[in-house]
Coordinates of C-alpha atoms and ligand atoms in Angstrom, one line a residue:
X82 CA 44.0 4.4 12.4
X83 CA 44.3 4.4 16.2
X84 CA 45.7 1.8 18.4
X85 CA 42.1 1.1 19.6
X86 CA 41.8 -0.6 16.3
X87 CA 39.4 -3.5 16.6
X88 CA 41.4 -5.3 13.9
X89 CA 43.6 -8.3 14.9
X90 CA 47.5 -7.5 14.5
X91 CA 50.3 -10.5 13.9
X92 CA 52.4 -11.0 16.6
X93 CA 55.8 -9.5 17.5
X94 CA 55.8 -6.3 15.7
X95 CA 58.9 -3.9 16.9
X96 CA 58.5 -0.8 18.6
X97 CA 59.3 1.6 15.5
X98 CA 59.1 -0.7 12.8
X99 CA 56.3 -2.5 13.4
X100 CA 56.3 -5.8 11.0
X101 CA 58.6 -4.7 8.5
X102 CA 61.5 -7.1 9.7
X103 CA 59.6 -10.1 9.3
X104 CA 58.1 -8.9 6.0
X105 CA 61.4 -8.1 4.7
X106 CA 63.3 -11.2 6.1
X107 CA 59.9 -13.7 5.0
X108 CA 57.7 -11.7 2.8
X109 CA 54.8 -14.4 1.4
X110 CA 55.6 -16.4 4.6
X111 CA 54.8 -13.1 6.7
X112 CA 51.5 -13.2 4.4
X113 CA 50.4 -16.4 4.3
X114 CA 50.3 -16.2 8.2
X115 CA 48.1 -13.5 8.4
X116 CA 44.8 -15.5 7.5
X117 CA 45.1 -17.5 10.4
X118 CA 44.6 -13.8 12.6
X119 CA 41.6 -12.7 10.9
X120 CA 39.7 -12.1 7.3
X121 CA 41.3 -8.4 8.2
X122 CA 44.5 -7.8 10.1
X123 CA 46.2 -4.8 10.4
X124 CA 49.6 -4.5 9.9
X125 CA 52.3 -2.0 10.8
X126 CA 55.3 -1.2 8.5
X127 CA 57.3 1.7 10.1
X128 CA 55.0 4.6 10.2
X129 CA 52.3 2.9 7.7
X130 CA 49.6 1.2 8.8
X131 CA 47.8 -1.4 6.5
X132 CA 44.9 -3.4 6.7
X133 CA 45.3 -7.0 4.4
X134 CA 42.2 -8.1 3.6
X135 CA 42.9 -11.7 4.1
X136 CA 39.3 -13.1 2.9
X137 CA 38.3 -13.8 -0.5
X138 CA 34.8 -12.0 -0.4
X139 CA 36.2 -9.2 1.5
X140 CA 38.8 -9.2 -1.6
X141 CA 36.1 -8.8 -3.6
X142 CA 33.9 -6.3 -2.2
X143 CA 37.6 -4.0 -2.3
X144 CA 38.0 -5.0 -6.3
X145 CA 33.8 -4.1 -7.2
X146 CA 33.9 -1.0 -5.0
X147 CA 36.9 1.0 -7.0
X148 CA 35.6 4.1 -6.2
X149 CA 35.9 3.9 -2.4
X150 CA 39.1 1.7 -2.5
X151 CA 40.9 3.7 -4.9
X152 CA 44.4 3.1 -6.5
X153 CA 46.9 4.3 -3.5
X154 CA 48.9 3.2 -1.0
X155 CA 52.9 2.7 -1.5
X156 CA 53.1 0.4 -4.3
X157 CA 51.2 2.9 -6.5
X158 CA 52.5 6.1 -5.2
X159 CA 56.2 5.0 -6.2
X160 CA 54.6 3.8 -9.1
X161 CA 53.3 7.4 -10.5
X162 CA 57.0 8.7 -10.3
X163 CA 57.4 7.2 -13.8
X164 CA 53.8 5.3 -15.1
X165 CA 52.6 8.9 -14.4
X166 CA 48.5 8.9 -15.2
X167 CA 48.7 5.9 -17.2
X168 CA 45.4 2.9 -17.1
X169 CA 47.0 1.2 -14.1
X170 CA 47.8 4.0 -11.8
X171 CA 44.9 6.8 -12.6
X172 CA 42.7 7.3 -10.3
X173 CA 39.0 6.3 -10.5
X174 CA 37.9 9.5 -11.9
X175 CA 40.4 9.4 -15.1
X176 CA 39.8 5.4 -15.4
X177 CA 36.7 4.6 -17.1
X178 CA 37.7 7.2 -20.0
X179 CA 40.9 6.1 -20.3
X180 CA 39.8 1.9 -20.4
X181 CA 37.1 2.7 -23.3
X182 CA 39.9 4.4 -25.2
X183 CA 42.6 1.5 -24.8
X184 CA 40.3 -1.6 -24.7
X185 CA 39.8 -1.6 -28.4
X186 CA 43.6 -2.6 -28.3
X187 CA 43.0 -5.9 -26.7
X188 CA 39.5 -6.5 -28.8
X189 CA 39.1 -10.4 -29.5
X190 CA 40.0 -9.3 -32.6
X191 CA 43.4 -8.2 -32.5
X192 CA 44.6 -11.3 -30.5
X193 CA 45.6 -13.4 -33.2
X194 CA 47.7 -10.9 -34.9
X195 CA 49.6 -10.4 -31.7
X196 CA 49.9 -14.0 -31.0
X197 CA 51.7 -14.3 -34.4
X198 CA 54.1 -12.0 -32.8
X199 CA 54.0 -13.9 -30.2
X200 CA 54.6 -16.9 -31.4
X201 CA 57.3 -15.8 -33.9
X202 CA 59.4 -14.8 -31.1
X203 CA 59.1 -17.6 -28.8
X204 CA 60.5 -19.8 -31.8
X205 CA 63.0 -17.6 -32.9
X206 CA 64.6 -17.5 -29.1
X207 CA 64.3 -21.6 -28.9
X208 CA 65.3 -21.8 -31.8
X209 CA 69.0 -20.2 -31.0
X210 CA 69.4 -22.4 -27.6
X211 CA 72.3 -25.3 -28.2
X212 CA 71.9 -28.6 -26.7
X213 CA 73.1 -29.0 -23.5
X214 CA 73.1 -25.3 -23.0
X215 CA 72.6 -23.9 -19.7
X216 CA 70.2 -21.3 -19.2
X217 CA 69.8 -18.5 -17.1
X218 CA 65.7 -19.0 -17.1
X219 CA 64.5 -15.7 -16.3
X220 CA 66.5 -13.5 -18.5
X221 CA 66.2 -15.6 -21.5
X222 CA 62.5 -15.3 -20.6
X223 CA 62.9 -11.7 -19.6
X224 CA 64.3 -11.2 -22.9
X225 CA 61.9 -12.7 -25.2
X226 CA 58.9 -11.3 -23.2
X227 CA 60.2 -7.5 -24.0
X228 CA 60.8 -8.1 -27.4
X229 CA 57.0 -9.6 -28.1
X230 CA 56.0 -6.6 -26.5
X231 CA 58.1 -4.2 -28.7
X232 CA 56.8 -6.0 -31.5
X233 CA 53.3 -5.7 -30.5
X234 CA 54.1 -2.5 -29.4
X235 CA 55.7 -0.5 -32.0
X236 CA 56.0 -3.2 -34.8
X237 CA 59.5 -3.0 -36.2
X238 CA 59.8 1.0 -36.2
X239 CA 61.8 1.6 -32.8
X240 CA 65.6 2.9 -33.5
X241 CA 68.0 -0.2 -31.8
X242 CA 70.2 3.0 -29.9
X243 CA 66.8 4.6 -28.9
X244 CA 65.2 1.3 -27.7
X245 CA 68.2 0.0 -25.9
X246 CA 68.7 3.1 -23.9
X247 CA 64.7 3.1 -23.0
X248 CA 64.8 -0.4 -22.0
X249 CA 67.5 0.6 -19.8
X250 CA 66.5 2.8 -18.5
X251 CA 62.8 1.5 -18.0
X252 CA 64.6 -1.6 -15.5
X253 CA 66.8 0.9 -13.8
X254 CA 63.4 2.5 -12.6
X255 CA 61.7 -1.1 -12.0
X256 CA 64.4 -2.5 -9.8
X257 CA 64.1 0.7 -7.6
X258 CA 60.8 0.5 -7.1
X259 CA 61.5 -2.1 -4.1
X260 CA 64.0 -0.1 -2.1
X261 CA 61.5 2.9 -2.7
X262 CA 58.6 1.6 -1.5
X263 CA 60.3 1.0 1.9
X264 CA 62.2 4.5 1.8
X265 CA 60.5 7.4 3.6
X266 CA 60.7 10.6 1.2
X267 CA 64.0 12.5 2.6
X268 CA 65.9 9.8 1.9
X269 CA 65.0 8.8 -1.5
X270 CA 66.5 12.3 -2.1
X271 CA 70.0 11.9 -1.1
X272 CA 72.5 11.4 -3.4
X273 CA 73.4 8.0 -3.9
X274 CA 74.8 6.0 -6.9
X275 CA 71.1 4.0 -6.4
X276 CA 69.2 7.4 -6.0
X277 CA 71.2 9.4 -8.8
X278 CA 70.8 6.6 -11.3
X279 CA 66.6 6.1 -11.0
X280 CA 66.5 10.2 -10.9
X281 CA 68.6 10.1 -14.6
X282 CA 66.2 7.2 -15.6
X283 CA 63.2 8.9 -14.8
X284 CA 64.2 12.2 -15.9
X285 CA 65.5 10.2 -19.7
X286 CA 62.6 7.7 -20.4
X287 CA 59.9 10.2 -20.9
X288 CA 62.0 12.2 -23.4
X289 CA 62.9 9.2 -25.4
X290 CA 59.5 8.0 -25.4
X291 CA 58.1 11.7 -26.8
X292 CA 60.9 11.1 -29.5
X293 CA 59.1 7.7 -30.4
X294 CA 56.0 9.6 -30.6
X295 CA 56.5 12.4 -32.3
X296 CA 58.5 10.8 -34.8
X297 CA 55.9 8.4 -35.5
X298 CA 52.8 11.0 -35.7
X299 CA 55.5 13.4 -38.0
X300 CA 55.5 9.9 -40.3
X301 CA 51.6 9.7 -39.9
X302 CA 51.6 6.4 -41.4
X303 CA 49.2 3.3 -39.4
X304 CA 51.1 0.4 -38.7
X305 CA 48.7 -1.4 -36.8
X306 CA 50.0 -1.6 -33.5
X307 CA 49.3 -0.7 -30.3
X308 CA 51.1 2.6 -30.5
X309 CA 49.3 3.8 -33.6
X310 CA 46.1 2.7 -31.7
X311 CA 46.9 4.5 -28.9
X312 CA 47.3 7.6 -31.3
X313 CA 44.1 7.2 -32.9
X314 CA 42.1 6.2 -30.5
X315 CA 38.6 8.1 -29.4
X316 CA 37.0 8.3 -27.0
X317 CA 32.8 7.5 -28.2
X318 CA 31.4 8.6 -25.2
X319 CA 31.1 12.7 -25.3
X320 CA 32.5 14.3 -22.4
X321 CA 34.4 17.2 -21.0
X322 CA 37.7 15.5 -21.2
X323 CA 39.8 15.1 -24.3
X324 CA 38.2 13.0 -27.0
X325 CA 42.0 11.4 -27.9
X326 CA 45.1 10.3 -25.3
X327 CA 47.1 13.7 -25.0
X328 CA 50.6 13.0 -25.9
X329 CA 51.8 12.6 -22.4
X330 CA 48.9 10.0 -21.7
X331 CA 50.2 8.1 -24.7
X332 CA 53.7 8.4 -23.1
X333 CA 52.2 6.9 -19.8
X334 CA 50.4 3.6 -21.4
X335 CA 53.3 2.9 -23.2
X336 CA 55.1 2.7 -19.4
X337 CA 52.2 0.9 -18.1
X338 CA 52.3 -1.7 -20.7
X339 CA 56.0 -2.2 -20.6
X340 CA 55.9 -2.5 -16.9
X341 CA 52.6 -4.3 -17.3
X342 CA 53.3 -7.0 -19.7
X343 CA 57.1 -8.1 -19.5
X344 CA 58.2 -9.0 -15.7
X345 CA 54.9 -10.9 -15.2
X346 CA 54.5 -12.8 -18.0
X347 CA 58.5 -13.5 -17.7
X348 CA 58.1 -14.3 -14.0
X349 CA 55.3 -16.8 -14.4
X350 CA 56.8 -18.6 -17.5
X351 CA 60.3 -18.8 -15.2
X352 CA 58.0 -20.5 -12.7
X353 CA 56.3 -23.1 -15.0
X354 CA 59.3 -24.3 -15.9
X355 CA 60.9 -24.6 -12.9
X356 CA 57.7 -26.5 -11.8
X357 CA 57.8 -28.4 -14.6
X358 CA 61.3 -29.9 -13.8
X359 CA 60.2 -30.2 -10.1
X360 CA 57.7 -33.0 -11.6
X361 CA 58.4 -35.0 -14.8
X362 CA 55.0 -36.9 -14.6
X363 CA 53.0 -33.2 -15.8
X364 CA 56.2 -32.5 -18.5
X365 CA 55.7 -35.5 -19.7
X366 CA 52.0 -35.3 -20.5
X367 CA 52.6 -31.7 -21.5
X368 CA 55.0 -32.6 -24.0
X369 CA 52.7 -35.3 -25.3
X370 CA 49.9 -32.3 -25.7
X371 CA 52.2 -30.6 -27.7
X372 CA 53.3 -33.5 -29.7
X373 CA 49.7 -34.4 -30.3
X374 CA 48.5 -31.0 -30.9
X375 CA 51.2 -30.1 -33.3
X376 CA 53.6 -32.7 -34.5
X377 CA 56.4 -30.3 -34.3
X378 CA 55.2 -27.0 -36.2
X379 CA 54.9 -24.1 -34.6
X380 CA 52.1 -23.4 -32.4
X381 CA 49.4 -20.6 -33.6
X382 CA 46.3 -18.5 -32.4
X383 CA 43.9 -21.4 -33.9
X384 CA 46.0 -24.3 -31.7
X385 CA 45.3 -22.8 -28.4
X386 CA 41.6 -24.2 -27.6
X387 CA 43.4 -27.8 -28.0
X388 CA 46.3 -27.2 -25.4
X389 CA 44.5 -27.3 -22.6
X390 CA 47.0 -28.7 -20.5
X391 CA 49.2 -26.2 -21.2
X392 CA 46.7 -23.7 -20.6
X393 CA 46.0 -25.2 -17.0
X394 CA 49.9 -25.4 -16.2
X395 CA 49.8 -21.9 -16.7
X396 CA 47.1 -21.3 -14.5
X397 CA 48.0 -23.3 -11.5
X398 CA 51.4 -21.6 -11.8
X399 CA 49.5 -18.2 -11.6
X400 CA 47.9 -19.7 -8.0
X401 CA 50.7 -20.7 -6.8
X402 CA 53.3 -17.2 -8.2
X403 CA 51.2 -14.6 -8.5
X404 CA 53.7 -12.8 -10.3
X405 CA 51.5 -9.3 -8.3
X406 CA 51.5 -10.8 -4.5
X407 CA 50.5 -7.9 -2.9
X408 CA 48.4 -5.0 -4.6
X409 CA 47.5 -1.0 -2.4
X410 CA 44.5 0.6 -2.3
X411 CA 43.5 4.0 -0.4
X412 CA 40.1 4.6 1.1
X413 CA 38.4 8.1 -0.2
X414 CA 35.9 7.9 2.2
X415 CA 34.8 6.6 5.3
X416 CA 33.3 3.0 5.2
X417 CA 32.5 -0.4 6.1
X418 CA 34.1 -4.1 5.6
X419 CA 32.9 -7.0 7.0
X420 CA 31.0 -5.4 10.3
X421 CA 34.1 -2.9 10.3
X422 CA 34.3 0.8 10.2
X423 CA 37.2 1.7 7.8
X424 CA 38.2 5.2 7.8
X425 CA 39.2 7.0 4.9
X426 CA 42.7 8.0 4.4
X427 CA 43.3 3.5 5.4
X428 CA 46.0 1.2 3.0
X429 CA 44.3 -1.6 2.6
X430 CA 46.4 -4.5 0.6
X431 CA 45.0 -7.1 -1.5
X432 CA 47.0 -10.3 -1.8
X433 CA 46.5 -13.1 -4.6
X434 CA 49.4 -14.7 -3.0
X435 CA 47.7 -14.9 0.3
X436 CA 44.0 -16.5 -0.9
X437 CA 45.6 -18.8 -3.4
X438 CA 47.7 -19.9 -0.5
X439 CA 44.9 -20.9 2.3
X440 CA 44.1 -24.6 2.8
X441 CA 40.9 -24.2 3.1
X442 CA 40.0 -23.1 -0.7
X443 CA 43.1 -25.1 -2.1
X444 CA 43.0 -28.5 -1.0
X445 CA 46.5 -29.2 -0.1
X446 CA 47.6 -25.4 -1.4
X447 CA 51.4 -26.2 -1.8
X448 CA 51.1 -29.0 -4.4
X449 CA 51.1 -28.2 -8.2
X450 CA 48.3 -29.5 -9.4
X451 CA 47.1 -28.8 -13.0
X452 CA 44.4 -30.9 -13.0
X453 CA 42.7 -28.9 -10.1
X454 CA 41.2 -26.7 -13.5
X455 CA 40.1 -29.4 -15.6
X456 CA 36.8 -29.8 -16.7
X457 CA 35.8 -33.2 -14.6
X458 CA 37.3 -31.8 -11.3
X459 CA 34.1 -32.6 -9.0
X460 CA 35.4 -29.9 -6.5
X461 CA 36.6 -27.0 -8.6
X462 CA 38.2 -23.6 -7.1
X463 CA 36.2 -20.5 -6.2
X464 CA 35.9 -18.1 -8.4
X465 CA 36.5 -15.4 -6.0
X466 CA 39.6 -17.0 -4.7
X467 CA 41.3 -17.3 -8.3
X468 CA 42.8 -13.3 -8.7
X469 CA 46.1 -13.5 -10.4
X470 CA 44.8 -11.1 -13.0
X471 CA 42.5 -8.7 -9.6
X472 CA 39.0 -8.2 -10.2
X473 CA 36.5 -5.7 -11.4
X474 CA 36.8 -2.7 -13.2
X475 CA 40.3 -2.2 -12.9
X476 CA 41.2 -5.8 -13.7
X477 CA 44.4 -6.6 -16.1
X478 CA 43.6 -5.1 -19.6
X479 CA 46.0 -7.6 -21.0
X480 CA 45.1 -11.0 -19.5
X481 CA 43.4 -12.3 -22.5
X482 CA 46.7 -11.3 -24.4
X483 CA 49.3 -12.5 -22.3
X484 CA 47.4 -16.2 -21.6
X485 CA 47.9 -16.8 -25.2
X486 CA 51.1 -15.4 -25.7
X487 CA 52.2 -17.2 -22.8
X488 CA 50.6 -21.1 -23.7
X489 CA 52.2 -20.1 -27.0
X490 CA 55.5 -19.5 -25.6
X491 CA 55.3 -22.8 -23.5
X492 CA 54.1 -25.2 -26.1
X493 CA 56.9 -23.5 -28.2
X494 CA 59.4 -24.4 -25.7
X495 CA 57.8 -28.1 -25.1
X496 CA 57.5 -28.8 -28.6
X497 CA 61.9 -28.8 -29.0
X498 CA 63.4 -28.7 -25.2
X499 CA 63.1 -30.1 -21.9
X500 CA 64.4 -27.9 -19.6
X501 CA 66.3 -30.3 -16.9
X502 CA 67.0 -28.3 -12.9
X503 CA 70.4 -28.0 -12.1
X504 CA 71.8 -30.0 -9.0
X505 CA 72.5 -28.8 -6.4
X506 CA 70.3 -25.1 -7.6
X507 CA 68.5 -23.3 -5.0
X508 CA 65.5 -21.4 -6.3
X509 CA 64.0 -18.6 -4.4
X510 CA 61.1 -16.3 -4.6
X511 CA 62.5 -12.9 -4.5
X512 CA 60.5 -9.9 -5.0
X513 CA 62.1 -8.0 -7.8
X514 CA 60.0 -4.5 -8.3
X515 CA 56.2 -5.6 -8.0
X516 CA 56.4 -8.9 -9.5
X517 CA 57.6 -11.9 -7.9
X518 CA 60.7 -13.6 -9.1
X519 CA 61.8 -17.2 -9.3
X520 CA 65.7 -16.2 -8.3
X521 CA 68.9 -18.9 -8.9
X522 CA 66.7 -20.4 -11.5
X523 CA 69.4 -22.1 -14.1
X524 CA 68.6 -24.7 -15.9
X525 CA 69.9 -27.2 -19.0
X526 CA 68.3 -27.0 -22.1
X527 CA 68.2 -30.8 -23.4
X528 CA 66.7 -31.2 -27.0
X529 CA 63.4 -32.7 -28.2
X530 CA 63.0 -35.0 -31.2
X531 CA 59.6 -34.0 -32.8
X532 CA 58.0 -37.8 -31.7
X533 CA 59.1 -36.4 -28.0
X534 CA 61.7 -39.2 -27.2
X535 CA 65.3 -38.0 -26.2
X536 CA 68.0 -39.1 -28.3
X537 CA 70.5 -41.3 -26.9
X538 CA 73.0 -38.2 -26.8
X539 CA 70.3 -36.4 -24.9
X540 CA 70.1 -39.0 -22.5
X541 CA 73.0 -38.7 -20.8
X542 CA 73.0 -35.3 -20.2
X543 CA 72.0 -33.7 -16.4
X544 CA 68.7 -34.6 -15.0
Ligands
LIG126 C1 51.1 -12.9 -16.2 C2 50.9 -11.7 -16.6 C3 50.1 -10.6 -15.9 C4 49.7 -10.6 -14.6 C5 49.9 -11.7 -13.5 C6 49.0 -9.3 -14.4 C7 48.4 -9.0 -13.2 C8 47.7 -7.8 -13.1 C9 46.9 -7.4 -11.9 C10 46.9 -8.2 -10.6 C11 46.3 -6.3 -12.2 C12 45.4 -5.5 -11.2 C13 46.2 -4.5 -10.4 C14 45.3 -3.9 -9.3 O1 44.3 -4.4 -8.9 O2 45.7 -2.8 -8.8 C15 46.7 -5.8 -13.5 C16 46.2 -4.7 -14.1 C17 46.7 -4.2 -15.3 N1 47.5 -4.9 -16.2 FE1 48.2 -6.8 -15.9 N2 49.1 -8.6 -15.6 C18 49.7 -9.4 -16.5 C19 50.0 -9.0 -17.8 C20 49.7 -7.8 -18.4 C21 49.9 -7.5 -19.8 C22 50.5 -8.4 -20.8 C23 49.5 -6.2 -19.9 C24 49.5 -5.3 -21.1 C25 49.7 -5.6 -22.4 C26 49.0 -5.7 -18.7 C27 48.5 -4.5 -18.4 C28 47.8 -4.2 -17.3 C29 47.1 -2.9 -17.1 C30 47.2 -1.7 -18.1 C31 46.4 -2.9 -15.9 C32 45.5 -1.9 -15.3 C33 44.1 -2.1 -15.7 C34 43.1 -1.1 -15.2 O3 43.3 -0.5 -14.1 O4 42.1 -0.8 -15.9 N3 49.1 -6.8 -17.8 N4 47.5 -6.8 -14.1

């Protein structure tokens, strides 16, 4: 794109590096700026140029068309150096093959086998926390969100040496992912600790990954998960390509679904409970939900229809943390938003950060509100302005999954603990990898009796 561009531009960009100070310095600030410029502003980050589509049915028209506004742009290209082909990162041409042969994985059907995981888990971690502990929110959560995947994952089967080093190795090459995107290719060569470390990761993951595999398909037993789906899958439409994922594609979805299921779902339960001990009034009525829903058993598949608060918690924390704030596309060929000539070869960024941000679609957009989702709301959201999960074809794969898995997890939690803030704690939004991090986030785990009054020990513990 030329500097005749007929897009608007924020202010104060620097001569070589553009807006990528105030970007870094004030990231969703930087974004939720931008609307007030235009529905598209173009924005310049060192030598990249970008257009944000700042609009919600501009947003759209990007998310239906996914052939033209392909997966690309910096996000995703650092992301193939280790997700490789895999469902989130192929390109159109290898998607629509590779979503018939995983969607059976995340059929209605199979939910309530991996909410049982789900679940399990989520009680088994509460059920270790002490009273009065304190509680390093995010990787407790972190924690317990990696092992419900493994379990749905690879059921039981995973050697502890072999999963530890993966798992290692798997957040070595997440948390470069930031510094990467930002570091123009002769320099992510040099040989730093930082550099030298994600080159090991990325060079060890795959192998131990093709161990897992071929030791499972040498065993050639079905344990219903999603890796022996993955292995048996097939294709039912006839076609040139493979019928089956080739071993390497298996390799690649198991990636994608690590990095695809366990910072995000972490990320936004961190934030519900931060927001929760921001406001009393909601924890309150959640934990009477929970108390009302299951007198102190543990929650199940069947249960989730009746916590509906929870379920709405959950969704106004998605508005307000999009765990993916800010989302690349490339255009393969030359077209038109709005009235606007894109060429091809143009970043374009979506943002559900940005829309679920603007004041005029979200009355009020800073305040958590749960009950802007229930039923009797007279004014409810947009549709097309509600995209935690992105939009058409290429929309999350797990959503339905991790929304149960999630309310599970939270009812789980509300049904023993209140989780009190710290004093004197500063929580930030720091962008860790793609995902979008409540940082600082500590908090003190007071317990629950099962009729949801504190006892008098509890009482008198931080508030
Ligand atoms: C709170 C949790 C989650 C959030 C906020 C989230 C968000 C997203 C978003 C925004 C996209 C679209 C990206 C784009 O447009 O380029 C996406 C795609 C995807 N997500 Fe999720 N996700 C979550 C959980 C999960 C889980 C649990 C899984 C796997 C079990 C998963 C697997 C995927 C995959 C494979 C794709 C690519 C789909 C395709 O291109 O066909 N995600 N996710």
């Amino acid at each position: 794109m030329m500097n005749s561009s007929p897009f608007p531009t924020p202010a104060k960009g620097l001569p070589l590096l553009g807006h990528l100070v105030p970007l870094l310095r004030d990231p969703l600030g930087f974004l939720a700026r931008l609307p007030a410029r235009g529905d598209l502003v173009q924005v310049r980050l060192g030598p990249l140029r970008a257009l944000v589509v700042c609009d919600p049915d501009l947003t759209c028209d990007v998310l239906r068309d996914d052939r033209t506004f392909d997966k690309g742009g910096p996000v995703y290209e650092r992301l193939r150096e280790f997700a490789g082909n895999g469902l989130a990162t192929c390109p159109y041409g290898d998607h629509r093959r590779q979503r018939r042969l995983l969607q059976p994985a995340f059929h209605p059907a199979r939910l309530p086998g991996y909410a049982r995981a789900a679940a399990a888990r989520a009680a088994e971690t509460t059920g270790s926390w002490q009273d009065g502990q304190i509680l390093d929110v995010l990787a407790v959560l972190q924690e317990l969100t990696v092992r419900i995947t493994v379990d749905t994952l690879f059921s039981t089967t995973v050697p502890p040496d072999l999963l530890t080093q993966a798992l290692s190795d798997l957040n070595t090459l997440v948390s470069g992912l930031t510094v990467r995107m930002a570091t123009p290719p002769p320099m992510d060569r040099l040989p730093t600790l930082g550099n030298r470390r994600y080159h090991q990761a990325r060079a060890r993951l795959p192998r131990l990954l093709h161990r897992l595999v071929s030791e499972r398909q040498a065993a050639g037993t079905d344990h219903g998960d999603l890796l022996s789906m993955l292995l048996t899958a097939q294709d039912p439409v006839p076609g040139p390509a493979e019928q089956r994922l080739t071993d390497t594609e298996v390799i690649d979805q198991i990636v994608t679904f690590f990095l695809g299921a366990t910072e995000t779902a972490a990320s936004t339960l961190a934030w519900a409970l931060h927001l929760l001990g921001q406001h009393p009034e909601t924890e309150r009525r959640l934990h009477a939900e929970v108390d009302a829903v299951l007198g102190g058993r543990p929650a199940t598949h069947a249960d989730l229809p009746r916590l509906e608060l929870t379920g709405r918690i959950l969704t106004e924390t998605l508005r307000l943390w999009p765990s993916a704030w800010g989302v690349t596309r490339t255009c393969t060929a030359d077209t038109h938003l709005d009235r606007y000539p894109v060429p091809a070869g143009t970043t374009i960024v979506y943002s559900p950060y940005l829309l679920h941000h603007r004041a005029d679609l979200y009355p009020d957009p800073e305040r958590f509100d749960p009950d802007r989702w229930a039923p009797e709301n007279p004014r409810p959201p947009r549709r097309e302005a509600y995209i935690p999960f992105g939009g058409g074809a290429r929309k999350c794969i797990g959503e339905r999954f991790v929304t149960s898995e999630m309310v599970l997890a939270l009812a789980t939690i509300a049904t023993r603990w209140r989780l009190r803030p710290l004093p004197g704690t500063r929580v930030r939004p720091t962008i860790g990898g793609p995902t979008l991090n409540p940082s600082g986030l500590r908090m003190c785990a007071i317990a629950r009796t099962t009729t949801g009054i504190s006892s008098p020990a509890n009482r008198e513990k931080p508030q």
